[in-house]
Coordinates of N, CA and C in Angstrom, one line a residue:
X1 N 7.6 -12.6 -11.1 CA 6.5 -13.6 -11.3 C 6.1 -13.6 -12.8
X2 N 6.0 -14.8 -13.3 CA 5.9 -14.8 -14.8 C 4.4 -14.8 -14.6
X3 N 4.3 -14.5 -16.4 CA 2.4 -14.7 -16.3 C 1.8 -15.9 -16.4
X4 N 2.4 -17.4 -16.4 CA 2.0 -18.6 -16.0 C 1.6 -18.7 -14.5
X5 N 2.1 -18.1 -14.1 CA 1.9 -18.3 -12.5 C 1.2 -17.3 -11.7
X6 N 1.1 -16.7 -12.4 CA 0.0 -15.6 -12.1 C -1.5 -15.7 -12.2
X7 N -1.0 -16.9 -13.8 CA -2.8 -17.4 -13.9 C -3.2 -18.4 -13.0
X8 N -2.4 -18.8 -12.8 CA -2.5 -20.2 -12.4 C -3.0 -19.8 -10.5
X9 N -2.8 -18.6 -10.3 CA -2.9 -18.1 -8.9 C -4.2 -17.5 -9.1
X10 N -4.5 -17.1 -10.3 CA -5.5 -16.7 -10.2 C -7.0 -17.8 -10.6
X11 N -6.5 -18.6 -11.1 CA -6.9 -19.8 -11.5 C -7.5 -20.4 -9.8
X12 N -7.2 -20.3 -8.8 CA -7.2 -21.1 -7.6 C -8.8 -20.6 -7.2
X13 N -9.5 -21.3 -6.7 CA -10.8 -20.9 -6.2 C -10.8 -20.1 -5.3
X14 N -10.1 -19.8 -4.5 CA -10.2 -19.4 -3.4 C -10.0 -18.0 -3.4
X15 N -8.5 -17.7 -4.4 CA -8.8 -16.0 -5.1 C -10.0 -15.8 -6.4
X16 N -10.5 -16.7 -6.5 CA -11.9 -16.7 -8.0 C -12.6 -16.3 -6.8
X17 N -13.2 -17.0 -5.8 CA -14.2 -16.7 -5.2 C -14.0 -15.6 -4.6
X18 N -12.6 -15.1 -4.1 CA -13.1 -13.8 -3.2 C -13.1 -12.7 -4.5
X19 N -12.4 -12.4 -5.8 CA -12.5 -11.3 -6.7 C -14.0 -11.9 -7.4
X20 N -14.7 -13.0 -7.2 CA -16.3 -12.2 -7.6 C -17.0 -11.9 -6.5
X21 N -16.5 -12.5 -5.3 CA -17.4 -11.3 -4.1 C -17.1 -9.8 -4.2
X22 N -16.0 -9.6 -4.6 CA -15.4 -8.1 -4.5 C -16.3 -7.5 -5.6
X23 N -15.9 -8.2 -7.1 CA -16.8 -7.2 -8.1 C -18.1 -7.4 -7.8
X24 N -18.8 -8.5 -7.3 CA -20.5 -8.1 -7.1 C -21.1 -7.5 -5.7
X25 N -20.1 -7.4 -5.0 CA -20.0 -6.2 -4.1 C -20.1 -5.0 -4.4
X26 N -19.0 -4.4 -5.2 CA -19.1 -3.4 -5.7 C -20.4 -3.0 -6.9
X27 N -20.8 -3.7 -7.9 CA -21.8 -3.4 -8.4 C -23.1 -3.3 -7.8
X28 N -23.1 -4.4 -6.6 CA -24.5 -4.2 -5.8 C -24.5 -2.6 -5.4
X29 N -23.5 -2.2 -4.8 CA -23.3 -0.9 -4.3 C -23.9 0.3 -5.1
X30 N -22.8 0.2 -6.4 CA -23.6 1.3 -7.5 C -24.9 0.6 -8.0
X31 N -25.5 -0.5 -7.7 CA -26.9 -0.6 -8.3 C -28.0 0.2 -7.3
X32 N -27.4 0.1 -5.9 CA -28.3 0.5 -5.0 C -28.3 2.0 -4.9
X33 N -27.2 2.7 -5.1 CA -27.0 4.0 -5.4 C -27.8 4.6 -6.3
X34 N -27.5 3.9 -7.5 CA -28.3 4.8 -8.4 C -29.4 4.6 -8.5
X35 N -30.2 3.6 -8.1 CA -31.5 3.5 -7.7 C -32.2 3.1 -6.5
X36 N -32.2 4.1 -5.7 CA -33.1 3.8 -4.5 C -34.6 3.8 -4.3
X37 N -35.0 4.0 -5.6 CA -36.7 4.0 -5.5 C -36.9 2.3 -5.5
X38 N -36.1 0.9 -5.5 CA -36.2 -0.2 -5.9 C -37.2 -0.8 -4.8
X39 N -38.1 -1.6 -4.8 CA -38.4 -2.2 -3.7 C -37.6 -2.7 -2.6
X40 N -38.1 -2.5 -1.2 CA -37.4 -3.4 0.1 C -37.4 -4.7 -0.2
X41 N -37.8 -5.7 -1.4 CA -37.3 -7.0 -1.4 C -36.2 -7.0 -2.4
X42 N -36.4 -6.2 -3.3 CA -35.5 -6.5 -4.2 C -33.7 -5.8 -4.0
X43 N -34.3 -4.6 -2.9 CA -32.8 -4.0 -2.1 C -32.3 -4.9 -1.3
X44 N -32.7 -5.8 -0.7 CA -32.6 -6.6 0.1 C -31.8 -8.1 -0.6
X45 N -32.6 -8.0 -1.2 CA -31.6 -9.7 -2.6 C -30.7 -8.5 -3.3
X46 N -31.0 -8.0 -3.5 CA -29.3 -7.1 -4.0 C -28.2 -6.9 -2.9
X47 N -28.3 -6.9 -1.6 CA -27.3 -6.6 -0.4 C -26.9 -8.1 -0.3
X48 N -27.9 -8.9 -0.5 CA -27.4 -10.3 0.3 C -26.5 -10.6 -1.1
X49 N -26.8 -10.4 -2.6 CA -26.2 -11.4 -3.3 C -24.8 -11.8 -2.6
X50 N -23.6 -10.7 -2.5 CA -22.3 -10.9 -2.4 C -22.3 -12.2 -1.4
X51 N -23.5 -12.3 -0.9 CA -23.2 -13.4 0.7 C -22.6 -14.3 0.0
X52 N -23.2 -15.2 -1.2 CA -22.6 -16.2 -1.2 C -21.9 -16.5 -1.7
X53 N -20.8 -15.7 -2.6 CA -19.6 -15.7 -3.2 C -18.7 -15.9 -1.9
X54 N -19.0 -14.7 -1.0 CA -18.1 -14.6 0.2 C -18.2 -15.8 1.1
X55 N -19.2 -16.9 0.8 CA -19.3 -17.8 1.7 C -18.5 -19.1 1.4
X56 N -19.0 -19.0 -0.3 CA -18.2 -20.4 -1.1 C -16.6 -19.6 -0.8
X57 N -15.4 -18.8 -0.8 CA -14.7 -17.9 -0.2 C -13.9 -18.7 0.7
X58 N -15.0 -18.5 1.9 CA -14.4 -18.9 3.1 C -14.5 -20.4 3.1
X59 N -15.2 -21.3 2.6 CA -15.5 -23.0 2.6 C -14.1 -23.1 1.4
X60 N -13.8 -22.5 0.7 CA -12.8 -23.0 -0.3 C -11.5 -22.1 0.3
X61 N -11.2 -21.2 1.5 CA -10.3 -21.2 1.7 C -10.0 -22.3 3.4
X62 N -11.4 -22.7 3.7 CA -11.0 -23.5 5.0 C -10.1 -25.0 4.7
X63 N -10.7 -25.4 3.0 CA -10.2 -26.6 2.2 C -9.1 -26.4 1.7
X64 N -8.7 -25.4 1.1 CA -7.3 -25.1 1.3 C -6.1 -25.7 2.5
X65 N -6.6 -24.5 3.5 CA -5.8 -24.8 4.6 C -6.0 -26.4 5.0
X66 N -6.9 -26.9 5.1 CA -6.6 -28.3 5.3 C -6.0 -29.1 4.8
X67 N -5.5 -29.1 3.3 CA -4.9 -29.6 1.8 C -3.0 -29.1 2.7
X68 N -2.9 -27.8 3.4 CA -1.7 -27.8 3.6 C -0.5 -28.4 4.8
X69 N 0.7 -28.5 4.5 CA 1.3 -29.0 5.6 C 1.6 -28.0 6.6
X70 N 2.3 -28.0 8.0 CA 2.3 -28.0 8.9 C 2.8 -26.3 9.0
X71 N 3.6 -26.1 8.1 CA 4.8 -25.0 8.4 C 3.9 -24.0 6.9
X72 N 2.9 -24.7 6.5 CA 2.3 -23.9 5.8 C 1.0 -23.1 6.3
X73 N 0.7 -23.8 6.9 CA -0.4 -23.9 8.1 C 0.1 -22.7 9.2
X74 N 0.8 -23.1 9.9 CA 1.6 -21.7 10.3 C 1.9 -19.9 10.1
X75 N 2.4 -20.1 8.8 CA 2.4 -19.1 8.0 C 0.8 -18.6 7.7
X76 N -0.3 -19.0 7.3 CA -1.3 -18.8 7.0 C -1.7 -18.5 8.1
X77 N -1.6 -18.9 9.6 CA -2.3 -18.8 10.7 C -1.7 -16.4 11.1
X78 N -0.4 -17.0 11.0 CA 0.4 -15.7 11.1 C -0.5 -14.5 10.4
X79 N -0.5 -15.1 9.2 CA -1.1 -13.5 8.1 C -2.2 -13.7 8.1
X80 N -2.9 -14.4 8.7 CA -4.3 -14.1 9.6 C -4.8 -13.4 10.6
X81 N -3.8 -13.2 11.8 CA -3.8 -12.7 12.5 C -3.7 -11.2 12.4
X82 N -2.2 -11.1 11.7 CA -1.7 -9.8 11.5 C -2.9 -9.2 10.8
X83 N -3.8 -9.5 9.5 CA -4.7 -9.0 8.9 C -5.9 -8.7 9.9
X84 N -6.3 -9.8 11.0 CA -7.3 -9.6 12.0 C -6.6 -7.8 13.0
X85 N -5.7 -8.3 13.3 CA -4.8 -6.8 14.2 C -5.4 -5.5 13.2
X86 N -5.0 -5.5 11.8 CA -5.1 -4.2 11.0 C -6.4 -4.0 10.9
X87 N -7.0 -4.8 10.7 CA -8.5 -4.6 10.1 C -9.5 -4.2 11.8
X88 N -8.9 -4.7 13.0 CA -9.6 -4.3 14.4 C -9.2 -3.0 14.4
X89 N -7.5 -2.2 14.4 CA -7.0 -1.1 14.4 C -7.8 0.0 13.5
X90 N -8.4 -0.6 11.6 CA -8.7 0.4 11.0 C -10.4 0.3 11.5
X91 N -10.8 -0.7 12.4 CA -12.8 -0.1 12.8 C -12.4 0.3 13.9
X92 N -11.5 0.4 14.8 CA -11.6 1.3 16.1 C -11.7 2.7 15.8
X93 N -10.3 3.2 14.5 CA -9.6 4.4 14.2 C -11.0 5.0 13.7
X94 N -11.5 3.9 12.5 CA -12.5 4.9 11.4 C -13.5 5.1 11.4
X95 N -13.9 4.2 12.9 CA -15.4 4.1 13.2 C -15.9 3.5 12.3
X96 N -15.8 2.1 12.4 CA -16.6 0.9 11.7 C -16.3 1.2 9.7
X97 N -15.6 1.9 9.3 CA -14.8 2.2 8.1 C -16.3 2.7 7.1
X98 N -16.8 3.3 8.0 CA -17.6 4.7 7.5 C -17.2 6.0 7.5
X99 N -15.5 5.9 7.3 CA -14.9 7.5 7.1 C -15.5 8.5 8.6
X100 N -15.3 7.9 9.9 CA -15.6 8.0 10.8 C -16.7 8.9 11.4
X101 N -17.6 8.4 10.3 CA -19.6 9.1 10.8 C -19.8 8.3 11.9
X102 N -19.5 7.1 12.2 CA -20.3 6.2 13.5 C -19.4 7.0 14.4
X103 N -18.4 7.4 14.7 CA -17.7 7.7 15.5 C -18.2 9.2 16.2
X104 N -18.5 10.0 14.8 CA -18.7 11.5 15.1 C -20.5 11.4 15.5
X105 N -20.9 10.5 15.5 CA -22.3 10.2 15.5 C -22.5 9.7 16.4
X106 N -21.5 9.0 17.3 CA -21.8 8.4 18.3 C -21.0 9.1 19.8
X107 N -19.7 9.7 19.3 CA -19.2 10.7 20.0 C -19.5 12.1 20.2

């Protein structure tokens, strides 16, 4: 893969919108960590921010898929699935992917 085409992939809204849900996910996380004395509204607008990166996300990957043809459509349906299978497999195994505390906590 050259690096024109790598920008250009990353250039796409659809990977822009999910890598700033990911980084302001993650920063929400260490903001809340390191300070937990913050008020219940303002902990609360720090959990929600990532909502709506992850939302524009999913509206610019639904526009996507509709932009594609048939055998592309396909393919995208496939490695959606497969992703839905691994990601059901790793909340049964890890107990909701809290390193399996709901599980030992519930079992």
């Amino acid at each position: 893969m050259t690096s024109d085409s790598w920008l250009r992939r990353i250039r796409r809204p659809v990977v822009a919108w999910a890598l700033t849900a990911l980084v302001l996910e993650l920063v929400v996380v260490q903001m809340l960590q390191r300070a937990p004395s913050l008020p219940a509204g303002a902990q609360l607008a720090l959990a929600l921010a990532p909502l709506l990166p992850s939302l524009l996300f999913v509206f610019a990957l639904v526009r996507m898929v509709q932009h594609m043809d048939e055998l592309q459509r396909l393919i995208c349906a496939i490695r959606v699935h497969c992703f839905h299978r691994r990601a059901r497999a790793h909340l049964c195994f890890r107990g909701g992917g809290a390193g399996g505390r709901v599980s030992a906590a519930v079992g």
